[in-house]
CSV table of C-alpha atoms in Angstrom, one decimal:
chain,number,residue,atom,x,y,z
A,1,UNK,CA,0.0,0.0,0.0
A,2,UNK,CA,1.2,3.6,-1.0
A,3,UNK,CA,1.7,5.6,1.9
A,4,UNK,CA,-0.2,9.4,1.9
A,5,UNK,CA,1.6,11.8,1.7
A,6,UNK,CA,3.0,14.0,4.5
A,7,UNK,CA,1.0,17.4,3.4
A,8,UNK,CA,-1.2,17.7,1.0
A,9,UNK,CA,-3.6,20.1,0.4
A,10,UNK,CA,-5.9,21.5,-2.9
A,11,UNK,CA,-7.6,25.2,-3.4
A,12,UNK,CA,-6.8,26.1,0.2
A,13,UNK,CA,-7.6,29.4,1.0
A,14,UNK,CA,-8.4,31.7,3.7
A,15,UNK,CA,-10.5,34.7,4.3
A,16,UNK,CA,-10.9,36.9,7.4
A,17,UNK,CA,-13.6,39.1,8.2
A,18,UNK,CA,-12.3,42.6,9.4
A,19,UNK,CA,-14.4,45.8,10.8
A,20,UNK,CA,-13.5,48.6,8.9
A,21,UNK,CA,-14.1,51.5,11.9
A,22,UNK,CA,-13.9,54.7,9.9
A,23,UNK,CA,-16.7,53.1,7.3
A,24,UNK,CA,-18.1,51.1,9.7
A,25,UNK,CA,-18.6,48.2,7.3
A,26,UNK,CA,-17.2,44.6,7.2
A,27,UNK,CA,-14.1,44.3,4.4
A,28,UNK,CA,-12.7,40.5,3.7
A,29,UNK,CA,-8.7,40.2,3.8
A,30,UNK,CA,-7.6,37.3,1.6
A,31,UNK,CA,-4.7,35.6,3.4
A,32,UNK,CA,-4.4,32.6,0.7
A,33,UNK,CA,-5.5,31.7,-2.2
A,34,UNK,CA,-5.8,28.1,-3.9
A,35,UNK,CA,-3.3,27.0,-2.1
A,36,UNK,CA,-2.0,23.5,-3.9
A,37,UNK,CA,1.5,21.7,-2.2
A,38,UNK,CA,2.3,18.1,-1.6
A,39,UNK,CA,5.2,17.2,0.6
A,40,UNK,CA,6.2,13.9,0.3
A,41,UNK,CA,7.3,11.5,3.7
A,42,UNK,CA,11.1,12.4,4.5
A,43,UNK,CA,11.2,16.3,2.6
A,44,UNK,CA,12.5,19.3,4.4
A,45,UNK,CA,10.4,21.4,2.9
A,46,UNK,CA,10.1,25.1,3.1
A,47,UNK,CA,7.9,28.1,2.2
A,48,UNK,CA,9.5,31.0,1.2
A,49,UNK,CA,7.7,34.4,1.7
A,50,UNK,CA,7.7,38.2,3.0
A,51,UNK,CA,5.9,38.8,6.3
A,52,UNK,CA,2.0,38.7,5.8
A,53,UNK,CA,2.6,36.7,2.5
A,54,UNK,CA,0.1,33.7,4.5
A,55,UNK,CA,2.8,31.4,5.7
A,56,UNK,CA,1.7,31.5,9.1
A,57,UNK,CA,-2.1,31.1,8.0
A,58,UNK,CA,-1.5,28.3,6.1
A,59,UNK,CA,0.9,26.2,9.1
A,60,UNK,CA,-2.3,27.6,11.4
A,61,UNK,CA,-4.5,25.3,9.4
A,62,UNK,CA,-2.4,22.6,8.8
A,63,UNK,CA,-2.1,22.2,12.1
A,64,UNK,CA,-6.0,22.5,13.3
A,65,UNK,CA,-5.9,25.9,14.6
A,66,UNK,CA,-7.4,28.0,12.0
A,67,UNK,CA,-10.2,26.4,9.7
A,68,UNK,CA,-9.8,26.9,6.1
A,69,UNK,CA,-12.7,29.1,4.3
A,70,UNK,CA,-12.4,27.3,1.3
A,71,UNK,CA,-10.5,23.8,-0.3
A,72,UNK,CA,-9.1,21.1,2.2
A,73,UNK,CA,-5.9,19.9,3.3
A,74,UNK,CA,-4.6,16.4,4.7
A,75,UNK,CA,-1.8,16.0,7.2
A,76,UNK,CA,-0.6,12.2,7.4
A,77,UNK,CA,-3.1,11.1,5.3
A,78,UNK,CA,-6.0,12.8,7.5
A,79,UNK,CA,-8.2,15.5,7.1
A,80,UNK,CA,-7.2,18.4,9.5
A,81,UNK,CA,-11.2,19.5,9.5
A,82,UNK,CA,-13.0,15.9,10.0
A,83,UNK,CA,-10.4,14.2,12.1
A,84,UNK,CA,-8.5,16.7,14.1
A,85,UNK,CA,-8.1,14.0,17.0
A,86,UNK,CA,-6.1,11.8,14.4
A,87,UNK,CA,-3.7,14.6,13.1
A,88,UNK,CA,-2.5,16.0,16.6
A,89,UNK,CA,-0.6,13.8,18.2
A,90,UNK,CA,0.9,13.0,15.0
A,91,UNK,CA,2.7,16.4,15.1
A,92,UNK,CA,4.0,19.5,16.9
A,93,UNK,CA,4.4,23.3,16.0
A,94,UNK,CA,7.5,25.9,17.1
A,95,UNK,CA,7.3,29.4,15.8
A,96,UNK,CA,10.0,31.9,16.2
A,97,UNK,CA,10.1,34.7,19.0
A,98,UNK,CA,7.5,33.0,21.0
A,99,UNK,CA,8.2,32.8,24.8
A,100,UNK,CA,6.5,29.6,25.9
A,101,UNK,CA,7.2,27.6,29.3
A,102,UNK,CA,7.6,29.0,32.3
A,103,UNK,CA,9.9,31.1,33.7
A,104,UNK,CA,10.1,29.9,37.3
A,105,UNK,CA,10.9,26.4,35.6
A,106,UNK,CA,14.3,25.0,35.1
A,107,UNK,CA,15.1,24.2,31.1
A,108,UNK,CA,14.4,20.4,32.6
A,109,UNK,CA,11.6,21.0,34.0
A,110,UNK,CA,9.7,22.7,31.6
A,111,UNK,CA,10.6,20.3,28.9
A,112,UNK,CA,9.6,17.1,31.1
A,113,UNK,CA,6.1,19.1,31.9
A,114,UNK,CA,5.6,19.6,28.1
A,115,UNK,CA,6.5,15.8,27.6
A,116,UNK,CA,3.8,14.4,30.4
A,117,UNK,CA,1.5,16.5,28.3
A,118,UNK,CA,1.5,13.7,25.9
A,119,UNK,CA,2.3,10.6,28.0
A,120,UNK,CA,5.6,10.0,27.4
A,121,UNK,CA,7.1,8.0,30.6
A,122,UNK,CA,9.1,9.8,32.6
A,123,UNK,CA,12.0,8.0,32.2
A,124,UNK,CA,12.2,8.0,28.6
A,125,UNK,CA,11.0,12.1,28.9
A,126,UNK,CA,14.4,12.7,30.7
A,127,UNK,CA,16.8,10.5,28.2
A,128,UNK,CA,15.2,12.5,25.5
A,129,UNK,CA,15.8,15.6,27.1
A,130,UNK,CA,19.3,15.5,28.0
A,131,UNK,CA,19.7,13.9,24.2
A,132,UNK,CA,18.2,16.8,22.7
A,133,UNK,CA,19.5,19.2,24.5
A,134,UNK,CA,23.1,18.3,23.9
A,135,UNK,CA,22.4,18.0,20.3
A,136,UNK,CA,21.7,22.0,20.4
A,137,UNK,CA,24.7,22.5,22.8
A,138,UNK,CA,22.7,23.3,25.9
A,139,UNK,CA,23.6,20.3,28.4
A,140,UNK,CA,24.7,23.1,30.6
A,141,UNK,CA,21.5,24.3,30.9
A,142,UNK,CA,19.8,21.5,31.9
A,143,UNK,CA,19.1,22.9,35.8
A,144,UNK,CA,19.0,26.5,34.9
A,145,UNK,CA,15.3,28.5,35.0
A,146,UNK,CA,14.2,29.5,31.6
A,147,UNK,CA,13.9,33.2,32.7
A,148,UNK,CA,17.4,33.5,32.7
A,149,UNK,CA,17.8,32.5,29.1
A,150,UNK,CA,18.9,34.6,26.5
A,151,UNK,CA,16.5,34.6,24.0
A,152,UNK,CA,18.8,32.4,21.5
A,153,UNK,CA,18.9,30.2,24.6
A,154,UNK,CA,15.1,30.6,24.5
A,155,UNK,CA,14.9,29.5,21.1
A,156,UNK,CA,16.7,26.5,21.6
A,157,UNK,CA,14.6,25.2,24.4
A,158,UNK,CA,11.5,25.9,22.0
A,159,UNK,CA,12.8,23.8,19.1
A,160,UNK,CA,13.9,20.8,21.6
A,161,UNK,CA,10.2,21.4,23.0
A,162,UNK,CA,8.4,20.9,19.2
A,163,UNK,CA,11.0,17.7,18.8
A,164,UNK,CA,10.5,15.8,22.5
A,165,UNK,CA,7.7,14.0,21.0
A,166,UNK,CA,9.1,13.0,18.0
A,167,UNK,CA,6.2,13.8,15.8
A,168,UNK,CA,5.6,12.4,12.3
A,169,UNK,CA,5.4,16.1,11.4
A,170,UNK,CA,6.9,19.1,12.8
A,171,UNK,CA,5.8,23.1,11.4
A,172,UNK,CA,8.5,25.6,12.4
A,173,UNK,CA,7.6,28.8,11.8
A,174,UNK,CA,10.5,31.3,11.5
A,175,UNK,CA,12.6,29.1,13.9
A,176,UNK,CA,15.4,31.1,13.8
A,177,UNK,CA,13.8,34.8,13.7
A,178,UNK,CA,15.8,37.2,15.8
A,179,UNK,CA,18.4,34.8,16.9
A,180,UNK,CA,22.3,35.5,16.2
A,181,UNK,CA,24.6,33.6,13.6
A,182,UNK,CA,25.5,31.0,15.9
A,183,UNK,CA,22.2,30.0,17.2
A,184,UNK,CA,20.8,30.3,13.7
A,185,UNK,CA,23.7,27.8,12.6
A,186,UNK,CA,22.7,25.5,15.4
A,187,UNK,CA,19.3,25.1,15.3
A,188,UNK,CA,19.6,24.7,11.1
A,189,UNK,CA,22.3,21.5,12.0
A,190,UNK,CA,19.6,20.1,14.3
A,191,UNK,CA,16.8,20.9,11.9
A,192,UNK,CA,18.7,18.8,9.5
A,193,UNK,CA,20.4,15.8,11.4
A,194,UNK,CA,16.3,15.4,12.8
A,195,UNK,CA,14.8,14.8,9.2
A,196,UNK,CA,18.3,13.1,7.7
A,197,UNK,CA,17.9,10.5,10.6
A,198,UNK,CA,14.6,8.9,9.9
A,199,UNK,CA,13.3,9.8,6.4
A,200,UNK,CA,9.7,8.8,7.4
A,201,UNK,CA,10.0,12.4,9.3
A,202,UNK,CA,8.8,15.6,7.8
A,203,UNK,CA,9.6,19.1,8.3
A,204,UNK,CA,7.4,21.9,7.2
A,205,UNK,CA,9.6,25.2,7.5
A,206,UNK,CA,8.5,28.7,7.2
A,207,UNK,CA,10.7,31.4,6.4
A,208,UNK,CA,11.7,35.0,5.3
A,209,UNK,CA,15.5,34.5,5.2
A,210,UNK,CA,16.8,33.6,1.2
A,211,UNK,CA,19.8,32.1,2.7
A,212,UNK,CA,18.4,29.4,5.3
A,213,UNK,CA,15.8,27.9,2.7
A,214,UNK,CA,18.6,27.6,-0.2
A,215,UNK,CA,20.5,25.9,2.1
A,216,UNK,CA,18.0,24.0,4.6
A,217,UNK,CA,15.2,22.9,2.4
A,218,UNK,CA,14.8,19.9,-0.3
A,219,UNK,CA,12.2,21.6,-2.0
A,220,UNK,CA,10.7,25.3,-1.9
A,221,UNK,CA,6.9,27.2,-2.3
A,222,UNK,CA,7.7,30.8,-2.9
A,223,UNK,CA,4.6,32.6,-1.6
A,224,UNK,CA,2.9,36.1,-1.9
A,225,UNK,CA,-0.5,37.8,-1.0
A,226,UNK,CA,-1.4,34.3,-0.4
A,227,UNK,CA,-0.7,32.1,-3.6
A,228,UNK,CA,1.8,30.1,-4.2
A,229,UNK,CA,3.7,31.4,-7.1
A,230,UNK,CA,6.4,28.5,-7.4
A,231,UNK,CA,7.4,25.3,-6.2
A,232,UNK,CA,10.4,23.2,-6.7
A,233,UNK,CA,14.2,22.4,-5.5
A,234,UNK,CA,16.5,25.5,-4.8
A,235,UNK,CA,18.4,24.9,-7.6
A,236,UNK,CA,15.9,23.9,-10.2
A,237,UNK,CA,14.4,27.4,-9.1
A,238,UNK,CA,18.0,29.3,-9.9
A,239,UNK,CA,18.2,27.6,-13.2
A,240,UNK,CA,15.1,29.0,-14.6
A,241,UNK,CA,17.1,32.5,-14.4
A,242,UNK,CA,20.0,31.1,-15.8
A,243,UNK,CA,19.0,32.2,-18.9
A,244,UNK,CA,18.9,36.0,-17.8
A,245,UNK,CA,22.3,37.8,-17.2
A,246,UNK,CA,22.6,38.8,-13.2
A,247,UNK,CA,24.9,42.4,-13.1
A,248,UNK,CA,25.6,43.9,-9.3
A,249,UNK,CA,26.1,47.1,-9.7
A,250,UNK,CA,27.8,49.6,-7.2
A,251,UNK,CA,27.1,54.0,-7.5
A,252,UNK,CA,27.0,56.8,-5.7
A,253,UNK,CA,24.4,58.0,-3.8
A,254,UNK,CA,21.6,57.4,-5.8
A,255,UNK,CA,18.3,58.9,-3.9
A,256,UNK,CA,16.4,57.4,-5.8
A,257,UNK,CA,16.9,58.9,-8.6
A,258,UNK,CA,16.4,57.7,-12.1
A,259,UNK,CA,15.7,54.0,-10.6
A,260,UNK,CA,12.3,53.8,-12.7
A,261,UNK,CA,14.0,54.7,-16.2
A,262,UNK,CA,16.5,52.2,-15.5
A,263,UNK,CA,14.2,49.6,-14.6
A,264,UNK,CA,11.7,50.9,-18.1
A,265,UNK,CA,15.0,49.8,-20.7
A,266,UNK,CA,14.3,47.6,-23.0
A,267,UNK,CA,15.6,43.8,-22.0
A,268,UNK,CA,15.7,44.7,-17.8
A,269,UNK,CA,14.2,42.7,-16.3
A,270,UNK,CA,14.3,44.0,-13.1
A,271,UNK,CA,16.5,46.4,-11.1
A,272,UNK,CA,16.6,46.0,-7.2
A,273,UNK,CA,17.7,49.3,-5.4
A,274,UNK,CA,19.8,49.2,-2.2
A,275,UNK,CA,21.3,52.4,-0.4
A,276,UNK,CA,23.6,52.1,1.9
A,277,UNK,CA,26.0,54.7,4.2
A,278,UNK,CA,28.6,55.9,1.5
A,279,UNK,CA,27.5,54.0,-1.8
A,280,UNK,CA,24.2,52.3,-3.7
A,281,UNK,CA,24.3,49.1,-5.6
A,282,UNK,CA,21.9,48.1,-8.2
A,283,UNK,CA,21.7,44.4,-9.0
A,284,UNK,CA,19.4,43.8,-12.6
A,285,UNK,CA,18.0,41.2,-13.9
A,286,UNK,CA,19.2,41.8,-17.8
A,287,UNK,CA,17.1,39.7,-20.6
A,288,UNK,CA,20.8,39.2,-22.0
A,289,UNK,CA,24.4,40.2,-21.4
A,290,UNK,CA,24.0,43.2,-24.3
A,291,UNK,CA,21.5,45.1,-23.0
A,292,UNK,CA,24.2,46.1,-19.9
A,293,UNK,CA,25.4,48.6,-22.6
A,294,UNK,CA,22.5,50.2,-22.7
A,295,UNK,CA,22.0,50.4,-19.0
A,296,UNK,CA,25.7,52.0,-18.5
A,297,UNK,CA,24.5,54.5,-21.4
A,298,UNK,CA,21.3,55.6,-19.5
A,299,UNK,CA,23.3,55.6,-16.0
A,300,UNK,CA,26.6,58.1,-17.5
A,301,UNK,CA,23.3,60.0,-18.9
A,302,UNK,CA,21.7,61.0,-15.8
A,303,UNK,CA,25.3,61.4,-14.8
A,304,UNK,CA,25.1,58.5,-12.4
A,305,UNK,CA,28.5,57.1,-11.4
A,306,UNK,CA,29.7,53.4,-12.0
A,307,UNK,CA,31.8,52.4,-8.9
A,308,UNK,CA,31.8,48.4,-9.3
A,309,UNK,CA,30.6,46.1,-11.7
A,310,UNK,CA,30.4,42.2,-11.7
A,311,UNK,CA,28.4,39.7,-12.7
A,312,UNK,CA,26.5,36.8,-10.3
A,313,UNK,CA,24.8,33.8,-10.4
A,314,UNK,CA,20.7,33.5,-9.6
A,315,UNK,CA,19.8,33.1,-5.9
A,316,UNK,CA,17.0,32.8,-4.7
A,317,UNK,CA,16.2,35.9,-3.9
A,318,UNK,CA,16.6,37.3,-7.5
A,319,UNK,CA,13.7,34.3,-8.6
A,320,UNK,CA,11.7,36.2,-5.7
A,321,UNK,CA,12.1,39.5,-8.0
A,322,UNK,CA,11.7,37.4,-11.2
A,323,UNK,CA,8.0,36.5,-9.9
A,324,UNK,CA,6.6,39.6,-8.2
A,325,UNK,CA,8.8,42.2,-9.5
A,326,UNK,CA,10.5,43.8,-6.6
A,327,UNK,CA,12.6,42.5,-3.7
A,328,UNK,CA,11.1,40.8,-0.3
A,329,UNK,CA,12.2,43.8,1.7
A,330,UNK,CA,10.7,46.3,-0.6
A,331,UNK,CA,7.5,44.0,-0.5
A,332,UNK,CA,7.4,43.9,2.9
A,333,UNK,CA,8.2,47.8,3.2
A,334,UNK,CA,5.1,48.5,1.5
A,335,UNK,CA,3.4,46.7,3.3
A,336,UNK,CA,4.1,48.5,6.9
């Protein structure tokens, strides 16, 4: 028999009813839209996506806390609507920046707590623990209350927390948001060495970060105001740009200034804009290597000065641009 697969879902979507106060009216925010993704047994799979793109949304239904407004969705081959009490303990949930446990609890204590939860022996709760916890380097902090974490520390407790009952399925959403390079690095290895251990296991991911779903995730849904606008491996994704010429640029002080003409040549694709302290860079998107002429033409005449020029290979980042047509920050700028 063909086992089902570990997510699977078809036209998922999501409305929410909001009060509009100043016209004193109900309005309906769309957080997703015909959802479709199927993630096989074993994946690491990831969704890629500004804030408020529906990430969240859609982990809050696959797990049973938000019902869908439209289409369905299976988790381990059952129905997160009709049989909630079959999907639960089949899986666990960490999201990133949130404070759970208690803070007069040791790091012990709270995770043995969580574990009686879902009647695993104590015992075997405490082997786990200290065997997680000195996966993520925090053996140390086996006796020491949770208040006096740093938040990476935190973090880590969280992550061990969503693994201690070694679900078929774990979500993480934004595991790593607002922790530092070390404890990012950390909790990726763990992320990794979890699903690479027992392929029947299955990691759902969320994130905002280019860099941790190129190198975390098997396969990759890049989403935006809800839909899913791509799905495949990181580098299968890259390729399709392969066939576009990728230029960095670096200028002067640009303030804006003549952005929009430069992105309206002929053969740009698409021109990200960066400012930083002493210096902009420009990094297009160029339909093919000749049309960089006519970019340096238009730049010397609105007198804007070439500092640095090289040419890159796609990440994911510029397939991101290639789809919606700006950057995730300047997405997520507009929307604030």
């Amino acid at each position: 028999m063909t086992l089902a697969s570990a997510i699977e879902t078809q036209d998922l979507g999501r409305v929410y009813k909001i009060r509009d106060a100043k016209k004193k009216e109900r309005q309906e925010l769309v957080a997703l839209r015909e959802a479709n993704l199927r993630v096989e047994r074993g994946e690491l799979f990831g969704l890629l996506g500004p804030n408020g793109a529906g990430k969240t949304t859609l982990i809050k239904i696959l797990t049973t806390l938000l019902a869908p407004t439209a289409g369905w969705a299976r988790v381990a081959g059952f129905d997160v609507m009709r049989e909630q009490a079959r999907v639960r303990p089949l899986i666990n949930m960490v999201s990133g920046g949130e404070s759970s446990g208690y803070g007069l609890l040791t790091v012990r204590e709270n995770l043995w707590m969580f574990a009686q939860f879902y009647g695993i022996p104590s015992a075997q709760a405490n082997q786990r623990i200290k065997e997680l916890l000195e996966i993520v380097k925090m053996s140390d902090r086996l006796n020491t209350k949770s208040s006096d974490l740093s938040t990476g520390l935190r973090q880590k407790m969280n992550i061990v927390r969503g693994f201690m009952t070694d679900p078929h399925v774990v979500f993480l959403d934004e595991p790593t948001l607002g922790l530092d390079v070390g404890a990012s690095r950390d909790v990726r290895a763990f992320i990794r060495r979890w699903v690479t251990e027992d392929r029947a296991r299955t990691v759902l991911l969320t994130t905002h970060y280019m860099v941790e779903a190129d190198e975390l995730c098997d396969r990759v849904a890049i989403i935006n105001q809800g839909r899913v606008l791509a799905c495949d491996t990181p580098a299968n994704l890259k390729r399709r740009l392969q066939r576009d010429a990728i230029f960095r640029i670096e200028t002067d002080r640009l303030n804006g200034a003549g952005i929009e003409t430069l992105r309206a040549l002929p053969g740009v694709r698409s021109v990200v804009h960066r400012s930083g302290d002493a210096r902009d860079t420009l990094e297009f998107v160029l339909a093919r290597d000749e049309v960089l002429g006519a970019v340096i033409n238009a730049m010397e005449a609105r007198q804007i000065r070439l500092l640095h020029l090289d040419k890159r290979e796609p990440t994911l980042e510029d397939v991101f641009v290639d789809l919606v047509g700006r950057s995730m920050a300047e997405v997520e700028g507009d929307a604030k």
